mmCIF file with all atom_site columns, C-alpha atoms (C1' of nucleotides) in Angstrom:
data_model
loop_
_atom_site.group_PDB
_atom_site.id
_atom_site.type_symbol
_atom_site.label_atom_id
_atom_site.label_alt_id
_atom_site.label_comp_id
_atom_site.label_asym_id
_atom_site.label_entity_id
_atom_site.label_seq_id
_atom_site.pdbx_PDB_ins_code
_atom_site.Cartn_x
_atom_site.Cartn_y
_atom_site.Cartn_z
_atom_site.occupancy
_atom_site.B_iso_or_equiv
_atom_site.pdbx_formal_charge
_atom_site.auth_seq_id
_atom_site.auth_comp_id
_atom_site.auth_asym_id
_atom_site.auth_atom_id
_atom_site.pdbx_PDB_model_num
ATOM 1   C CA    . UNK P 1 1   ? 51.296 89.574 73.603 1.00 0.00 ? 607 UNK P CA    1
ATOM 2   C CA    . UNK P 1 2   ? 48.001 88.602 75.272 1.00 0.00 ? 608 UNK P CA    1
ATOM 3   C CA    . UNK P 1 3   ? 47.143 84.923 74.923 1.00 0.00 ? 609 UNK P CA    1
ATOM 4   C CA    . UNK P 1 4   ? 43.446 84.208 74.723 1.00 0.00 ? 610 UNK P CA    1
ATOM 5   C CA    . UNK P 1 5   ? 42.979 80.491 74.214 1.00 0.00 ? 611 UNK P CA    1
ATOM 6   C CA    . UNK P 1 6   ? 40.024 79.300 72.212 1.00 0.00 ? 612 UNK P CA    1
ATOM 7   C CA    . UNK P 1 7   ? 37.317 77.645 74.356 1.00 0.00 ? 613 UNK P CA    1
ATOM 8   C CA    . UNK P 1 8   ? 37.109 73.839 73.902 1.00 0.00 ? 614 UNK P CA    1
ATOM 9   C CA    . UNK P 1 9   ? 33.593 74.094 72.487 1.00 0.00 ? 615 UNK P CA    1
ATOM 10  C CA    . UNK P 1 10  ? 34.916 76.167 69.588 1.00 0.00 ? 616 UNK P CA    1
ATOM 11  C CA    . UNK P 1 11  ? 35.696 72.814 67.917 1.00 0.00 ? 617 UNK P CA    1
ATOM 12  C CA    . UNK P 1 12  ? 32.331 71.178 68.593 1.00 0.00 ? 618 UNK P CA    1
ATOM 13  C CA    . UNK P 1 13  ? 31.010 72.232 65.219 1.00 0.00 ? 619 UNK P CA    1
ATOM 14  C CA    . UNK P 1 14  ? 30.980 71.261 61.549 1.00 0.00 ? 620 UNK P CA    1
ATOM 15  C CA    . UNK P 1 15  ? 34.372 71.320 59.770 1.00 0.00 ? 621 UNK P CA    1
ATOM 16  C CA    . UNK P 1 16  ? 33.455 74.086 57.319 1.00 0.00 ? 622 UNK P CA    1
ATOM 17  C CA    . UNK P 1 17  ? 32.261 76.350 60.114 1.00 0.00 ? 623 UNK P CA    1
ATOM 18  C CA    . UNK P 1 18  ? 35.333 75.659 62.242 1.00 0.00 ? 624 UNK P CA    1
ATOM 19  C CA    . UNK P 1 19  ? 37.547 76.207 59.205 1.00 0.00 ? 625 UNK P CA    1
ATOM 20  C CA    . UNK P 1 20  ? 36.121 79.679 58.578 1.00 0.00 ? 626 UNK P CA    1
ATOM 21  C CA    . UNK P 1 21  ? 36.388 80.461 62.284 1.00 0.00 ? 627 UNK P CA    1
ATOM 22  C CA    . UNK P 1 22  ? 40.084 79.585 62.397 1.00 0.00 ? 628 UNK P CA    1
ATOM 23  C CA    . UNK P 1 23  ? 41.065 82.113 59.725 1.00 0.00 ? 629 UNK P CA    1
ATOM 24  C CA    . UNK P 1 24  ? 42.879 85.035 61.315 1.00 0.00 ? 630 UNK P CA    1
ATOM 25  C CA    . UNK P 1 25  ? 43.618 83.174 64.570 1.00 0.00 ? 631 UNK P CA    1
ATOM 26  C CA    . UNK P 1 26  ? 47.180 82.522 65.737 1.00 0.00 ? 632 UNK P CA    1
ATOM 27  C CA    . UNK P 1 27  ? 48.896 79.126 65.926 1.00 0.00 ? 633 UNK P CA    1
ATOM 28  C CA    . UNK P 1 28  ? 51.420 79.203 68.780 1.00 0.00 ? 634 UNK P CA    1
ATOM 29  C CA    . UNK P 1 29  ? 54.246 76.681 69.108 1.00 0.00 ? 635 UNK P CA    1
ATOM 30  C CA    . UNK P 1 30  ? 56.244 76.772 72.339 1.00 0.00 ? 636 UNK P CA    1
ATOM 31  C CA    . UNK P 1 31  ? 59.991 76.098 72.186 1.00 0.00 ? 637 UNK P CA    1
ATOM 32  C CA    . UNK P 1 32  ? 61.414 72.649 72.910 1.00 0.00 ? 638 UNK P CA    1
ATOM 33  C CA    . UNK P 1 33  ? 64.802 73.957 73.957 1.00 0.00 ? 639 UNK P CA    1
ATOM 34  C CA    . UNK P 1 34  ? 66.393 77.252 75.069 1.00 0.00 ? 640 UNK P CA    1
ATOM 35  C CA    . UNK P 1 35  ? 67.816 77.952 71.616 1.00 0.00 ? 641 UNK P CA    1
ATOM 36  C CA    . UNK P 1 36  ? 64.344 77.840 70.070 1.00 0.00 ? 642 UNK P CA    1
ATOM 37  C CA    . UNK P 1 37  ? 62.024 80.817 69.999 1.00 0.00 ? 643 UNK P CA    1
ATOM 38  C CA    . UNK P 1 38  ? 58.271 80.575 70.375 1.00 0.00 ? 644 UNK P CA    1
ATOM 39  C CA    . UNK P 1 39  ? 56.993 80.440 66.813 1.00 0.00 ? 645 UNK P CA    1
ATOM 40  C CA    . UNK P 1 40  ? 53.676 82.092 65.944 1.00 0.00 ? 646 UNK P CA    1
ATOM 41  C CA    . UNK P 1 41  ? 51.762 82.303 62.696 1.00 0.00 ? 647 UNK P CA    1
ATOM 42  C CA    . UNK P 1 42  ? 48.425 83.722 61.605 1.00 0.00 ? 648 UNK P CA    1
ATOM 43  C CA    . UNK P 1 43  ? 46.187 81.101 59.974 1.00 0.00 ? 649 UNK P CA    1
ATOM 44  C CA    . UNK P 1 44  ? 45.484 82.324 56.435 1.00 0.00 ? 650 UNK P CA    1
ATOM 45  C CA    . UNK P 1 45  ? 44.444 79.140 54.578 1.00 0.00 ? 651 UNK P CA    1
ATOM 46  C CA    . UNK P 1 46  ? 42.498 76.054 55.699 1.00 0.00 ? 652 UNK P CA    1
ATOM 47  C CA    . UNK P 1 47  ? 40.469 73.162 54.297 1.00 0.00 ? 653 UNK P CA    1
ATOM 48  C CA    . UNK P 1 48  ? 37.486 71.353 55.811 1.00 0.00 ? 654 UNK P CA    1
ATOM 49  C CA    . UNK P 1 49  ? 37.272 67.545 55.799 1.00 0.00 ? 655 UNK P CA    1
ATOM 50  C CA    . UNK P 1 50  ? 34.183 65.657 56.891 1.00 0.00 ? 656 UNK P CA    1
ATOM 51  C CA    . UNK P 1 51  ? 33.973 61.993 57.911 1.00 0.00 ? 657 UNK P CA    1
ATOM 52  C CA    . UNK P 1 52  ? 31.459 59.668 56.333 1.00 0.00 ? 658 UNK P CA    1
ATOM 53  C CA    . UNK P 1 53  ? 30.303 61.027 52.990 1.00 0.00 ? 659 UNK P CA    1
ATOM 54  C CA    . UNK P 1 54  ? 33.522 62.883 52.167 1.00 0.00 ? 660 UNK P CA    1
ATOM 55  C CA    . UNK P 1 55  ? 35.479 60.660 49.763 1.00 0.00 ? 661 UNK P CA    1
ATOM 56  C CA    . UNK P 1 56  ? 38.572 62.837 50.128 1.00 0.00 ? 662 UNK P CA    1
ATOM 57  C CA    . UNK P 1 57  ? 38.742 62.489 53.914 1.00 0.00 ? 663 UNK P CA    1
ATOM 58  C CA    . UNK P 1 58  ? 40.990 60.049 55.769 1.00 0.00 ? 664 UNK P CA    1
ATOM 59  C CA    . UNK P 1 59  ? 38.022 59.138 57.955 1.00 0.00 ? 665 UNK P CA    1
ATOM 60  C CA    . UNK P 1 60  ? 35.794 58.342 54.996 1.00 0.00 ? 666 UNK P CA    1
ATOM 61  C CA    . UNK P 1 61  ? 35.890 54.564 55.410 1.00 0.00 ? 667 UNK P CA    1
ATOM 62  C CA    . UNK P 1 62  ? 35.850 54.426 59.184 1.00 0.00 ? 668 UNK P CA    1
ATOM 63  C CA    . UNK P 1 63  ? 38.251 54.393 62.093 1.00 0.00 ? 669 UNK P CA    1
ATOM 64  C CA    . UNK P 1 64  ? 41.766 53.005 61.565 1.00 0.00 ? 670 UNK P CA    1
ATOM 65  C CA    . UNK P 1 65  ? 44.996 53.102 63.554 1.00 0.00 ? 671 UNK P CA    1
ATOM 66  C CA    . UNK P 1 66  ? 46.149 56.155 61.623 1.00 0.00 ? 672 UNK P CA    1
ATOM 67  C CA    . UNK P 1 67  ? 43.038 58.298 61.862 1.00 0.00 ? 673 UNK P CA    1
ATOM 68  C CA    . UNK P 1 68  ? 41.886 57.350 65.380 1.00 0.00 ? 674 UNK P CA    1
ATOM 69  C CA    . UNK P 1 69  ? 42.388 60.916 66.665 1.00 0.00 ? 675 UNK P CA    1
ATOM 70  C CA    . UNK P 1 70  ? 39.677 62.130 64.305 1.00 0.00 ? 676 UNK P CA    1
ATOM 71  C CA    . UNK P 1 71  ? 37.109 59.982 66.112 1.00 0.00 ? 677 UNK P CA    1
ATOM 72  C CA    . UNK P 1 72  ? 38.197 61.196 69.537 1.00 0.00 ? 678 UNK P CA    1
ATOM 73  C CA    . UNK P 1 73  ? 37.523 64.486 71.301 1.00 0.00 ? 679 UNK P CA    1
ATOM 74  C CA    . UNK P 1 74  ? 37.462 67.769 69.343 1.00 0.00 ? 680 UNK P CA    1
ATOM 75  C CA    . UNK P 1 75  ? 40.317 70.260 69.416 1.00 0.00 ? 681 UNK P CA    1
ATOM 76  C CA    . UNK P 1 76  ? 43.119 67.699 69.020 1.00 0.00 ? 682 UNK P CA    1
ATOM 77  C CA    . UNK P 1 77  ? 46.007 67.735 66.566 1.00 0.00 ? 683 UNK P CA    1
ATOM 78  C CA    . UNK P 1 78  ? 45.815 65.056 63.862 1.00 0.00 ? 684 UNK P CA    1
ATOM 79  C CA    . UNK P 1 79  ? 49.261 64.767 62.258 1.00 0.00 ? 685 UNK P CA    1
ATOM 80  C CA    . UNK P 1 80  ? 50.105 62.383 59.442 1.00 0.00 ? 686 UNK P CA    1
ATOM 81  C CA    . UNK P 1 81  ? 52.942 61.757 56.998 1.00 0.00 ? 687 UNK P CA    1
ATOM 82  C CA    . UNK P 1 82  ? 52.275 62.370 53.345 1.00 0.00 ? 688 UNK P CA    1
ATOM 83  C CA    . UNK P 1 83  ? 54.347 61.355 50.300 1.00 0.00 ? 689 UNK P CA    1
ATOM 84  C CA    . UNK P 1 84  ? 56.856 59.724 52.621 1.00 0.00 ? 690 UNK P CA    1
ATOM 85  C CA    . UNK P 1 85  ? 58.409 63.034 53.644 1.00 0.00 ? 691 UNK P CA    1
ATOM 86  C CA    . UNK P 1 86  ? 56.019 65.791 54.707 1.00 0.00 ? 692 UNK P CA    1
ATOM 87  C CA    . UNK P 1 87  ? 53.725 66.142 57.683 1.00 0.00 ? 693 UNK P CA    1
ATOM 88  C CA    . UNK P 1 88  ? 50.267 67.705 57.582 1.00 0.00 ? 694 UNK P CA    1
ATOM 89  C CA    . UNK P 1 89  ? 48.530 69.247 60.617 1.00 0.00 ? 695 UNK P CA    1
ATOM 90  C CA    . UNK P 1 90  ? 44.781 69.044 61.149 1.00 0.00 ? 696 UNK P CA    1
ATOM 91  C CA    . UNK P 1 91  ? 42.615 69.898 64.142 1.00 0.00 ? 697 UNK P CA    1
ATOM 92  C CA    . UNK P 1 92  ? 39.752 67.546 64.952 1.00 0.00 ? 698 UNK P CA    1
ATOM 93  C CA    . UNK P 1 93  ? 36.259 68.930 65.326 1.00 0.00 ? 699 UNK P CA    1
ATOM 94  C CA    . UNK P 1 94  ? 32.674 67.694 65.754 1.00 0.00 ? 700 UNK P CA    1
ATOM 95  C CA    . UNK P 1 95  ? 31.641 65.941 69.005 1.00 0.00 ? 701 UNK P CA    1
ATOM 96  C CA    . UNK P 1 96  ? 33.576 62.852 70.153 1.00 0.00 ? 702 UNK P CA    1
ATOM 97  C CA    . UNK P 1 97  ? 32.689 59.859 67.976 1.00 0.00 ? 703 UNK P CA    1
ATOM 98  C CA    . UNK P 1 98  ? 32.166 61.930 64.829 1.00 0.00 ? 704 UNK P CA    1
ATOM 99  C CA    . UNK P 1 99  ? 35.153 62.408 62.534 1.00 0.00 ? 705 UNK P CA    1
ATOM 100 C CA    . UNK P 1 100 ? 35.715 65.854 61.125 1.00 0.00 ? 706 UNK P CA    1
ATOM 101 C CA    . UNK P 1 101 ? 38.772 68.054 60.897 1.00 0.00 ? 707 UNK P CA    1
ATOM 102 C CA    . UNK P 1 102 ? 40.360 71.174 59.489 1.00 0.00 ? 708 UNK P CA    1
ATOM 103 C CA    . UNK P 1 103 ? 43.646 71.000 57.593 1.00 0.00 ? 709 UNK P CA    1
ATOM 104 C CA    . UNK P 1 104 ? 45.921 73.988 58.268 1.00 0.00 ? 710 UNK P CA    1
ATOM 105 C CA    . UNK P 1 105 ? 47.483 74.888 54.920 1.00 0.00 ? 711 UNK P CA    1
ATOM 106 C CA    . UNK P 1 106 ? 49.292 78.183 55.364 1.00 0.00 ? 712 UNK P CA    1
ATOM 107 C CA    . UNK P 1 107 ? 50.444 80.676 57.988 1.00 0.00 ? 713 UNK P CA    1
ATOM 108 C CA    . UNK P 1 108 ? 51.596 84.266 57.881 1.00 0.00 ? 714 UNK P CA    1
ATOM 109 C CA    . UNK P 1 109 ? 54.708 84.250 60.099 1.00 0.00 ? 715 UNK P CA    1
ATOM 110 C CA    . UNK P 1 110 ? 54.232 86.557 63.105 1.00 0.00 ? 716 UNK P CA    1
ATOM 111 C CA    . UNK P 1 111 ? 57.039 85.661 65.530 1.00 0.00 ? 717 UNK P CA    1
ATOM 112 C CA    . UNK P 1 112 ? 60.058 83.373 65.727 1.00 0.00 ? 718 UNK P CA    1
ATOM 113 C CA    . UNK P 1 113 ? 61.016 83.747 62.079 1.00 0.00 ? 719 UNK P CA    1
ATOM 114 C CA    . UNK P 1 114 ? 64.674 82.921 62.788 1.00 0.00 ? 720 UNK P CA    1
ATOM 115 C CA    . UNK P 1 115 ? 63.672 79.585 64.325 1.00 0.00 ? 721 UNK P CA    1
ATOM 116 C CA    . UNK P 1 116 ? 61.266 78.868 61.487 1.00 0.00 ? 722 UNK P CA    1
ATOM 117 C CA    . UNK P 1 117 ? 64.010 79.617 58.980 1.00 0.00 ? 723 UNK P CA    1
ATOM 118 C CA    . UNK P 1 118 ? 66.394 77.234 60.718 1.00 0.00 ? 724 UNK P CA    1
ATOM 119 C CA    . UNK P 1 119 ? 63.802 74.443 60.914 1.00 0.00 ? 725 UNK P CA    1
ATOM 120 C CA    . UNK P 1 120 ? 63.072 74.891 57.221 1.00 0.00 ? 726 UNK P CA    1
ATOM 121 C CA    . UNK P 1 121 ? 66.737 74.707 56.326 1.00 0.00 ? 727 UNK P CA    1
ATOM 122 C CA    . UNK P 1 122 ? 66.636 78.044 54.499 1.00 0.00 ? 728 UNK P CA    1
ATOM 123 C CA    . UNK P 1 123 ? 69.534 80.488 54.302 1.00 0.00 ? 729 UNK P CA    1
ATOM 124 C CA    . UNK P 1 124 ? 67.634 83.602 55.315 1.00 0.00 ? 730 UNK P CA    1
ATOM 125 C CA    . UNK P 1 125 ? 64.107 84.822 55.777 1.00 0.00 ? 731 UNK P CA    1
ATOM 126 C CA    . UNK P 1 126 ? 64.236 87.620 53.265 1.00 0.00 ? 732 UNK P CA    1
ATOM 127 C CA    . UNK P 1 127 ? 61.247 85.846 51.758 1.00 0.00 ? 733 UNK P CA    1
ATOM 128 C CA    . UNK P 1 128 ? 58.929 84.919 54.664 1.00 0.00 ? 734 UNK P CA    1
ATOM 129 C CA    . UNK P 1 129 ? 56.419 83.806 52.057 1.00 0.00 ? 735 UNK P CA    1
ATOM 130 C CA    . UNK P 1 130 ? 58.218 80.462 51.761 1.00 0.00 ? 736 UNK P CA    1
ATOM 131 C CA    . UNK P 1 131 ? 58.310 79.757 55.501 1.00 0.00 ? 737 UNK P CA    1
ATOM 132 C CA    . UNK P 1 132 ? 54.849 78.291 56.124 1.00 0.00 ? 738 UNK P CA    1
ATOM 133 C CA    . UNK P 1 133 ? 52.932 78.518 52.863 1.00 0.00 ? 739 UNK P CA    1
ATOM 134 C CA    . UNK P 1 134 ? 51.679 74.976 52.225 1.00 0.00 ? 740 UNK P CA    1
ATOM 135 C CA    . UNK P 1 135 ? 50.827 72.207 54.724 1.00 0.00 ? 741 UNK P CA    1
ATOM 136 C CA    . UNK P 1 136 ? 54.248 70.527 54.605 1.00 0.00 ? 742 UNK P CA    1
ATOM 137 C CA    . UNK P 1 137 ? 56.143 73.783 55.007 1.00 0.00 ? 743 UNK P CA    1
ATOM 138 C CA    . UNK P 1 138 ? 53.848 74.818 57.832 1.00 0.00 ? 744 UNK P CA    1
ATOM 139 C CA    . UNK P 1 139 ? 54.657 71.681 59.837 1.00 0.00 ? 745 UNK P CA    1
ATOM 140 C CA    . UNK P 1 140 ? 58.359 71.995 59.159 1.00 0.00 ? 746 UNK P CA    1
ATOM 141 C CA    . UNK P 1 141 ? 58.424 75.679 60.182 1.00 0.00 ? 747 UNK P CA    1
ATOM 142 C CA    . UNK P 1 142 ? 56.515 74.926 63.388 1.00 0.00 ? 748 UNK P CA    1
ATOM 143 C CA    . UNK P 1 143 ? 58.514 71.771 64.159 1.00 0.00 ? 749 UNK P CA    1
ATOM 144 C CA    . UNK P 1 144 ? 55.479 69.495 64.134 1.00 0.00 ? 750 UNK P CA    1
ATOM 145 C CA    . UNK P 1 145 ? 55.783 65.696 63.771 1.00 0.00 ? 751 UNK P CA    1
ATOM 146 C CA    . UNK P 1 146 ? 53.402 62.804 64.187 1.00 0.00 ? 752 UNK P CA    1
ATOM 147 C CA    . UNK P 1 147 ? 55.559 61.160 66.852 1.00 0.00 ? 753 UNK P CA    1
ATOM 148 C CA    . UNK P 1 148 ? 55.622 64.259 69.052 1.00 0.00 ? 754 UNK P CA    1
ATOM 149 C CA    . UNK P 1 149 ? 52.339 66.028 68.397 1.00 0.00 ? 755 UNK P CA    1
ATOM 150 C CA    . UNK P 1 150 ? 49.610 63.697 67.149 1.00 0.00 ? 756 UNK P CA    1
ATOM 151 C CA    . UNK P 1 151 ? 46.677 63.814 69.580 1.00 0.00 ? 757 UNK P CA    1
ATOM 152 C CA    . UNK P 1 152 ? 47.759 66.984 71.424 1.00 0.00 ? 758 UNK P CA    1
ATOM 153 C CA    . UNK P 1 153 ? 44.963 69.265 72.587 1.00 0.00 ? 759 UNK P CA    1
ATOM 154 C CA    . UNK P 1 154 ? 45.194 72.777 71.162 1.00 0.00 ? 760 UNK P CA    1
ATOM 155 C CA    . UNK P 1 155 ? 42.920 74.371 73.776 1.00 0.00 ? 761 UNK P CA    1
ATOM 156 C CA    . UNK P 1 156 ? 45.145 73.393 76.720 1.00 0.00 ? 762 UNK P CA    1
ATOM 157 C CA    . UNK P 1 157 ? 47.235 76.203 78.151 1.00 0.00 ? 763 UNK P CA    1
ATOM 158 C CA    . UNK P 1 158 ? 49.960 73.668 78.934 1.00 0.00 ? 764 UNK P CA    1
ATOM 159 C CA    . UNK P 1 159 ? 50.120 72.290 75.389 1.00 0.00 ? 765 UNK P CA    1
ATOM 160 C CA    . UNK P 1 160 ? 53.136 73.066 73.219 1.00 0.00 ? 766 UNK P CA    1
ATOM 161 C CA    . UNK P 1 161 ? 50.700 73.754 70.387 1.00 0.00 ? 767 UNK P CA    1
ATOM 162 C CA    . UNK P 1 162 ? 47.731 76.093 70.860 1.00 0.00 ? 768 UNK P CA    1
ATOM 163 C CA    . UNK P 1 163 ? 45.397 78.314 68.871 1.00 0.00 ? 769 UNK P CA    1
ATOM 164 C CA    . UNK P 1 164 ? 44.689 81.757 70.297 1.00 0.00 ? 770 UNK P CA    1
ATOM 165 C CA    . UNK P 1 165 ? 42.466 84.717 69.523 1.00 0.00 ? 771 UNK P CA    1
ATOM 166 C CA    . UNK P 1 166 ? 43.966 87.912 68.209 1.00 0.00 ? 772 UNK P CA    1
ATOM 167 C CA    . UNK P 1 167 ? 42.707 91.411 67.618 1.00 0.00 ? 773 UNK P CA    1
ATOM 168 C CA    . UNK P 1 168 ? 42.487 91.209 63.886 1.00 0.00 ? 774 UNK P CA    1
ATOM 169 C CA    . UNK P 1 169 ? 39.895 92.472 61.469 1.00 0.00 ? 775 UNK P CA    1
ATOM 170 C CA    . UNK P 1 170 ? 39.230 89.583 59.110 1.00 0.00 ? 776 UNK P CA    1
ATOM 171 C CA    . UNK P 1 171 ? 39.122 90.644 55.459 1.00 0.00 ? 777 UNK P CA    1
ATOM 172 C CA    . UNK P 1 172 ? 36.974 88.894 52.857 1.00 0.00 ? 778 UNK P CA    1
ATOM 173 C CA    . UNK P 1 173 ? 37.230 85.092 52.709 1.00 0.00 ? 779 UNK P CA    1
ATOM 174 C CA    . UNK P 1 174 ? 37.901 83.289 49.409 1.00 0.00 ? 780 UNK P CA    1
ATOM 175 C CA    . UNK P 1 175 ? 36.076 79.956 48.983 1.00 0.00 ? 781 UNK P CA    1
ATOM 176 C CA    . UNK P 1 176 ? 37.596 77.519 46.452 1.00 0.00 ? 782 UNK P CA    1
ATOM 177 C CA    . UNK P 1 177 ? 38.033 73.767 45.802 1.00 0.00 ? 783 UNK P CA    1
ATOM 178 C CA    . UNK P 1 178 ? 40.394 71.758 47.979 1.00 0.00 ? 784 UNK P CA    1
ATOM 179 C CA    . UNK P 1 179 ? 43.937 71.242 46.692 1.00 0.00 ? 785 UNK P CA    1
ATOM 180 C CA    . UNK P 1 180 ? 45.815 68.067 45.829 1.00 0.00 ? 786 UNK P CA    1
ATOM 181 C CA    . UNK P 1 181 ? 42.937 65.590 46.086 1.00 0.00 ? 787 UNK P CA    1
ATOM 182 C CA    . UNK P 1 182 ? 41.404 63.318 43.452 1.00 0.00 ? 788 UNK P CA    1
ATOM 183 C CA    . UNK P 1 183 ? 38.007 62.554 44.961 1.00 0.00 ? 789 UNK P CA    1
ATOM 184 C CA    . UNK P 1 184 ? 35.280 65.079 45.757 1.00 0.00 ? 790 UNK P CA    1
ATOM 185 C CA    . UNK P 1 185 ? 37.588 67.639 44.173 1.00 0.00 ? 791 UNK P CA    1
ATOM 186 C CA    . UNK P 1 186 ? 34.742 69.948 43.184 1.00 0.00 ? 792 UNK P CA    1
ATOM 187 C CA    . UNK P 1 187 ? 33.500 70.692 46.691 1.00 0.00 ? 793 UNK P CA    1
ATOM 188 C CA    . UNK P 1 188 ? 34.174 74.253 47.822 1.00 0.00 ? 794 UNK P CA    1
ATOM 189 C CA    . UNK P 1 189 ? 35.819 73.576 51.171 1.00 0.00 ? 795 UNK P CA    1
ATOM 190 C CA    . UNK P 1 190 ? 39.042 75.562 50.993 1.00 0.00 ? 796 UNK P CA    1
ATOM 191 C CA    . UNK P 1 191 ? 38.956 78.883 52.754 1.00 0.00 ? 797 UNK P CA    1
ATOM 192 C CA    . UNK P 1 192 ? 41.609 81.581 52.597 1.00 0.00 ? 798 UNK P CA    1
ATOM 193 C CA    . UNK P 1 193 ? 42.078 85.200 53.504 1.00 0.00 ? 799 UNK P CA    1
ATOM 194 C CA    . UNK P 1 194 ? 41.561 87.265 50.383 1.00 0.00 ? 800 UNK P CA    1
ATOM 195 C CA    . UNK P 1 195 ? 44.632 89.172 49.297 1.00 0.00 ? 801 UNK P CA    1
ATOM 196 C CA    . UNK P 1 196 ? 47.055 87.446 51.677 1.00 0.00 ? 802 UNK P CA    1
ATOM 197 C CA    . UNK P 1 197 ? 50.485 86.916 50.127 1.00 0.00 ? 803 UNK P CA    1
ATOM 198 C CA    . UNK P 1 198 ? 50.946 83.885 52.388 1.00 0.00 ? 804 UNK P CA    1
ATOM 199 C CA    . UNK P 1 199 ? 48.247 81.687 50.882 1.00 0.00 ? 805 UNK P CA    1
ATOM 200 C CA    . UNK P 1 200 ? 49.764 78.669 49.064 1.00 0.00 ? 806 UNK P CA    1
ATOM 201 C CA    . UNK P 1 201 ? 49.626 78.411 45.298 1.00 0.00 ? 807 UNK P CA    1
ATOM 202 C CA    . UNK P 1 202 ? 48.196 74.902 45.321 1.00 0.00 ? 808 UNK P CA    1
ATOM 203 C "C1'" . DC  T 2 1   ? 52.038 39.274 51.376 1.00 0.00 ? 657 DC  T "C1'" 1
ATOM 204 C "C1'" . DC  T 2 2   ? 52.328 42.758 47.815 1.00 0.00 ? 658 DC  T "C1'" 1
ATOM 205 C "C1'" . DA  T 2 3   ? 51.044 46.732 45.217 1.00 0.00 ? 659 DA  T "C1'" 1
ATOM 206 C "C1'" . DA  T 2 4   ? 49.590 51.312 44.693 1.00 0.00 ? 660 DA  T "C1'" 1
ATOM 207 C "C1'" . DA  T 2 5   ? 48.308 55.779 45.995 1.00 0.00 ? 661 DA  T "C1'" 1
ATOM 208 C "C1'" . DG  T 2 6   ? 48.912 59.711 48.557 1.00 0.00 ? 662 DG  T "C1'" 1
ATOM 209 C "C1'" . DA  T 2 7   ? 45.339 66.543 51.768 1.00 0.00 ? 663 DA  T "C1'" 1
ATOM 210 C "C1'" . DT  T 2 8   ? 53.688 67.751 48.945 1.00 0.00 ? 664 DT  T "C1'" 1
ATOM 211 C "C1'" . DC  T 2 9   ? 58.018 70.211 48.072 1.00 0.00 ? 665 DC  T "C1'" 1
ATOM 212 C "C1'" . DT  T 2 10  ? 62.307 71.175 45.797 1.00 0.00 ? 666 DT  T "C1'" 1
ATOM 213 C "C1'" . DA  T 2 11  ? 65.466 71.332 42.129 1.00 0.00 ? 667 DA  T "C1'" 1
ATOM 214 C "C1'" . DC  T 2 12  ? 66.455 71.625 37.637 1.00 0.00 ? 668 DC  T "C1'" 1
ATOM 215 C "C1'" . DT  T 2 13  ? 65.582 72.538 32.504 1.00 0.00 ? 669 DT  T "C1'" 1
ATOM 216 C "C1'" . DG  Q 3 1   ? 56.927 72.960 33.502 1.00 0.00 ? 543 DG  Q "C1'" 1
ATOM 217 C "C1'" . DT  Q 3 2   ? 58.310 68.408 34.846 1.00 0.00 ? 544 DT  Q "C1'" 1
ATOM 218 C "C1'" . DA  Q 3 3   ? 60.452 64.924 37.532 1.00 0.00 ? 545 DA  Q "C1'" 1
ATOM 219 C "C1'" . DG  Q 3 4   ? 62.166 62.754 41.572 1.00 0.00 ? 546 DG  Q "C1'" 1
ATOM 220 C "C1'" . DA  Q 3 5   ? 62.461 61.953 46.502 1.00 0.00 ? 547 DA  Q "C1'" 1
ATOM 221 C "C1'" . DT  Q 3 6   ? 60.630 58.674 50.016 1.00 0.00 ? 548 DT  Q "C1'" 1
ATOM 222 C "C1'" . DC  Q 3 7   ? 57.582 55.636 53.167 1.00 0.00 ? 549 DC  Q "C1'" 1
ATOM 223 C "C1'" . DT  Q 3 8   ? 53.220 54.807 55.599 1.00 0.00 ? 550 DT  Q "C1'" 1
ATOM 224 C "C1'" . DT  Q 3 9   ? 48.714 53.170 55.183 1.00 0.00 ? 551 DT  Q "C1'" 1
ATOM 225 C "C1'" . DT  Q 3 10  ? 45.359 50.627 53.111 1.00 0.00 ? 552 DT  Q "C1'" 1
ATOM 226 C "C1'" . DG  Q 3 11  ? 42.933 47.263 50.422 1.00 0.00 ? 553 DG  Q "C1'" 1
ATOM 227 C "C1'" . DG  Q 3 12  ? 43.024 43.204 47.732 1.00 0.00 ? 554 DG  Q "C1'" 1
ATOM 228 C "C1'" . DG  Q 3 13  ? 44.864 38.217 46.827 1.00 0.00 ? 555 DG  Q "C1'" 1
#
DNA sequence: CCAAAGATCTACT
DNA sequence: GTAGATCTTTGGG
């Protein structure tokens, strides 16, 4: 499988534009140990979060210890714990100093399904739909935690977590409101691949 | 210091 | 369809 990394400047752009651009790309997670496979998933659902002016964004009221990555360089993983038990993976965008990011909400599993199944604690992968459909499931399937992956650059060849190009004809994109938020809930900043069975229900 | 909310998921009725 | 798990972060007193 050819591995064409995204150029760093791919992420120097507004969150909604980066979000659209990420659809159809592949998220690649290298193994930590010999018994792990490389796990790969096609990005089928994302949400855009701005900084100042976006009441639903973590960065909305300025830089804090938790969200510091968002104010740093673009193309870095921002990982946080939600509801005391699930992680969510975002990728920072905009130039350094400006907080913007894209939340990765769902993947279509492409490779390493046995490892994803084990990480998820499922019996079998007869139903790959449940492997990485939803931000919490996605992180669990890819073995992503805040302690290990927050701040990692996804355009570094050496990184355990990268986004790569793929020969893939992108179908129509659905544009809908973001899921699970209370504020700014009417903004149309959720983007998903139309017709994909791997998009989360929300 | 304390309280409350949170970019969720699973299990069970 | 509804509830419960579980804990960090943040903002107010």
